[in-house]
PDB file of C-alpha atoms in Angstrom:
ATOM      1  CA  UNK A   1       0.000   0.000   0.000  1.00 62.00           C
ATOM      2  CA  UNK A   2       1.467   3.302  -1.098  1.00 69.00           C
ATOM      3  CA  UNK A   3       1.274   6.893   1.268  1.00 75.00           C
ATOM      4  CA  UNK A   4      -1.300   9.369  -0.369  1.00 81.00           C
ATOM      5  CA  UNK A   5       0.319  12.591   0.974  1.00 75.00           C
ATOM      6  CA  UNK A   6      -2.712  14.552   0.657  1.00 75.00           C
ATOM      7  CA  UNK A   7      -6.632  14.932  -0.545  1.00 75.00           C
ATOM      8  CA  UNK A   8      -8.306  17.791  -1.000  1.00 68.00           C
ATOM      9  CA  UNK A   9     -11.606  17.341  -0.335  1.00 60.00           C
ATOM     10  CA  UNK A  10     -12.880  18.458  -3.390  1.00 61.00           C
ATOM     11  CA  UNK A  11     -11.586  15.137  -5.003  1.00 61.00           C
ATOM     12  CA  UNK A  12     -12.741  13.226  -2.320  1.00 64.00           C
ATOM     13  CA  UNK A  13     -15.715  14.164  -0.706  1.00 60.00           C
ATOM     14  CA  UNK A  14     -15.618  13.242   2.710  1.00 64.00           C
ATOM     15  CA  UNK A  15     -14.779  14.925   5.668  1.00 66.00           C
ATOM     16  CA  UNK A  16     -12.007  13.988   7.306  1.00 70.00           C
ATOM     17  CA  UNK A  17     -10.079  11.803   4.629  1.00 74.00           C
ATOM     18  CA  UNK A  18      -7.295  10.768   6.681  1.00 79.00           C
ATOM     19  CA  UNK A  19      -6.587   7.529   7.610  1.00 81.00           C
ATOM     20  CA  UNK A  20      -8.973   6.284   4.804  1.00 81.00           C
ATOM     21  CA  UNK A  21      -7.888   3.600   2.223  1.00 84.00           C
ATOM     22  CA  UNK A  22      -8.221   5.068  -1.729  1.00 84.00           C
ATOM     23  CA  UNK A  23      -7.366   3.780  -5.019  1.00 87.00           C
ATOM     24  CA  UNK A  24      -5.732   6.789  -7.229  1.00 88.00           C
ATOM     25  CA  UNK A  25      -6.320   6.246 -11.171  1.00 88.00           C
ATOM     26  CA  UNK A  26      -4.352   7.860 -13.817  1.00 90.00           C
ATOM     27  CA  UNK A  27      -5.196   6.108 -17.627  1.00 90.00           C
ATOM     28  CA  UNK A  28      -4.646   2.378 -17.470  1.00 90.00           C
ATOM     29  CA  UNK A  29      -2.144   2.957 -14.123  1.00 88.00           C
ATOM     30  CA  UNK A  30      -3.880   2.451 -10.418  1.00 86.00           C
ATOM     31  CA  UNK A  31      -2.387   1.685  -6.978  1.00 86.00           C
ATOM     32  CA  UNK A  32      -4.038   1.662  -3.116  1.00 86.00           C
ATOM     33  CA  UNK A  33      -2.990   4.277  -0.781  1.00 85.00           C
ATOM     34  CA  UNK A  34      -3.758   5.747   2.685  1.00 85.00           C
ATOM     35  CA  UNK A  35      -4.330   9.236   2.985  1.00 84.00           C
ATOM     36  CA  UNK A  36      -2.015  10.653   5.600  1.00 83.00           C
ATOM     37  CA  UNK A  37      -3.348  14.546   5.330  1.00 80.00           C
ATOM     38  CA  UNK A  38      -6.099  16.500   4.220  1.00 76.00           C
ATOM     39  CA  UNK A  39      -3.923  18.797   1.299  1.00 78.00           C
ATOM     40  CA  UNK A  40      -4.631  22.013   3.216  1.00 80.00           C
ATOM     41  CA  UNK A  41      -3.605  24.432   0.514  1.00 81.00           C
ATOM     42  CA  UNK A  42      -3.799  22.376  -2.055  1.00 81.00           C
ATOM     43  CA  UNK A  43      -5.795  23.302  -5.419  1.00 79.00           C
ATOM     44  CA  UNK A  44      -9.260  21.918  -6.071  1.00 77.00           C
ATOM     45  CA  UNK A  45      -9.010  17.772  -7.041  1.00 77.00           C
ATOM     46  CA  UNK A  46      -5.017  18.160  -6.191  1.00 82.00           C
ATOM     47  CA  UNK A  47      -3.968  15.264  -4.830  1.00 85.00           C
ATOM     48  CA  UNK A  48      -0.353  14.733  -3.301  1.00 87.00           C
ATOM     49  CA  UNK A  49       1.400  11.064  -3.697  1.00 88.00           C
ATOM     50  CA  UNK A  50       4.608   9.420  -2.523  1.00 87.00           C
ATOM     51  CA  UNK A  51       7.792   9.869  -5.172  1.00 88.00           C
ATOM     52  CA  UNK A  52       7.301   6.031  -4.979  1.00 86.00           C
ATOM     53  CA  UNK A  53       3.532   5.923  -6.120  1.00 86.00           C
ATOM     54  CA  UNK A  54       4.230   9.126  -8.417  1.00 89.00           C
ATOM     55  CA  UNK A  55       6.638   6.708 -10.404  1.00 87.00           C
ATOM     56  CA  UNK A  56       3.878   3.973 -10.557  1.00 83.00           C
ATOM     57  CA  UNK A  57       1.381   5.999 -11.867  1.00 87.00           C
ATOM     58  CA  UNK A  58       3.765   8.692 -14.176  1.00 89.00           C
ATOM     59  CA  UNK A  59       6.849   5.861 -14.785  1.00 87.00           C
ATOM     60  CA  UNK A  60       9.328   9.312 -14.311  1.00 87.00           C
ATOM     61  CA  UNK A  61       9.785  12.041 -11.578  1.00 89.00           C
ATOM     62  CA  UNK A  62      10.720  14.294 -13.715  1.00 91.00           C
ATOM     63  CA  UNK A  63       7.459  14.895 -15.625  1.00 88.00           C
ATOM     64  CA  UNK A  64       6.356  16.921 -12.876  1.00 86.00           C
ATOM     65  CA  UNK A  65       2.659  17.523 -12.165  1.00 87.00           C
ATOM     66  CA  UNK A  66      -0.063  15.968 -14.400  1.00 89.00           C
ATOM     67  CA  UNK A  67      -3.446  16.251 -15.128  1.00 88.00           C
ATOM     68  CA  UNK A  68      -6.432  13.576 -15.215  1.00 87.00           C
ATOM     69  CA  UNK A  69      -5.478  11.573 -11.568  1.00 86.00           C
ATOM     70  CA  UNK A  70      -8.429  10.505 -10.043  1.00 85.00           C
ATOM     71  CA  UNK A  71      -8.904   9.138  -6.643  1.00 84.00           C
ATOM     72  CA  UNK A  72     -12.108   6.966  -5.519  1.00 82.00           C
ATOM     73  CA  UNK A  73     -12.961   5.085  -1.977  1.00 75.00           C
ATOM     74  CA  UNK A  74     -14.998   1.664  -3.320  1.00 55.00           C
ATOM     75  CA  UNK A  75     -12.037  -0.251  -0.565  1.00 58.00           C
ATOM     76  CA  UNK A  76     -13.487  -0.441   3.010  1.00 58.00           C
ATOM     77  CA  UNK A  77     -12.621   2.204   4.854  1.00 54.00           C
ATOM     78  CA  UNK A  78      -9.633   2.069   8.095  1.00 52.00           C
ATOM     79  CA  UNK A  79     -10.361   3.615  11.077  1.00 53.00           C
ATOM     80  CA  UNK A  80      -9.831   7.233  10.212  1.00 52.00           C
ATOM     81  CA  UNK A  81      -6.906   9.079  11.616  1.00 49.00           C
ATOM     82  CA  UNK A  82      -6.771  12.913  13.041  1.00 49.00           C
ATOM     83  CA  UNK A  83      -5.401  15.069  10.782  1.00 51.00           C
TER      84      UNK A  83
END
C-alpha cells in the first residue's frame, strides 16, 4: 500500500479523509494508498502522492505535475486518523 500525501476534499468528498484507504487512477495505471493529510492548501481535485507511487502511476519524476489523476474510496474504509 502506497502513502497518499494529501486529498483535498474536493476530489474526495468526505470529511475527514485521513486515515482512509483510496485507489488513485491515472489512464490504465492504479495503486491503493492511505491518505495521511487533508492537502490544506492544495488546489481543487489536487492530490499529493509518494515519489514512490508518483513513479507507478507517471513511470518518471521528472514529468512533474499531471493532469487527469483521479482518486475513488470503493475499498473499506480504516479507522480514520486525526489530521
Amino acid at each position: 500500500i502506497r502513502m497518499v500525501t494529501g486529498v483535498q476534499t474536493c476530489a474526495l468528498p468526505i470529511s475527514s479523509p485521513c486515515g482512509r484507504l483510496v485507489r488513485v487512477l491515472l489512464g490504465d495505471h492504479t495503486f491503493d494508498g492511505v491518505v495521511s493529510d487533508r492537502g490544506e492548501g492544495f488546489g481543487e481535485r489536487d492530490v499529493g502522492v509518494s515519489a514512490e507511487a508518483f513513479g507507478e502511476l507517471v513511470g518518471s519524476l521528472e514529468v512533474g505535475r499531471v493532469a487527469g489523476v483521479e482518486v475513488r474510496s470503493p475499498l473499506p474504509f480504516l479507522p480514520p486518523l486525526l489530521c
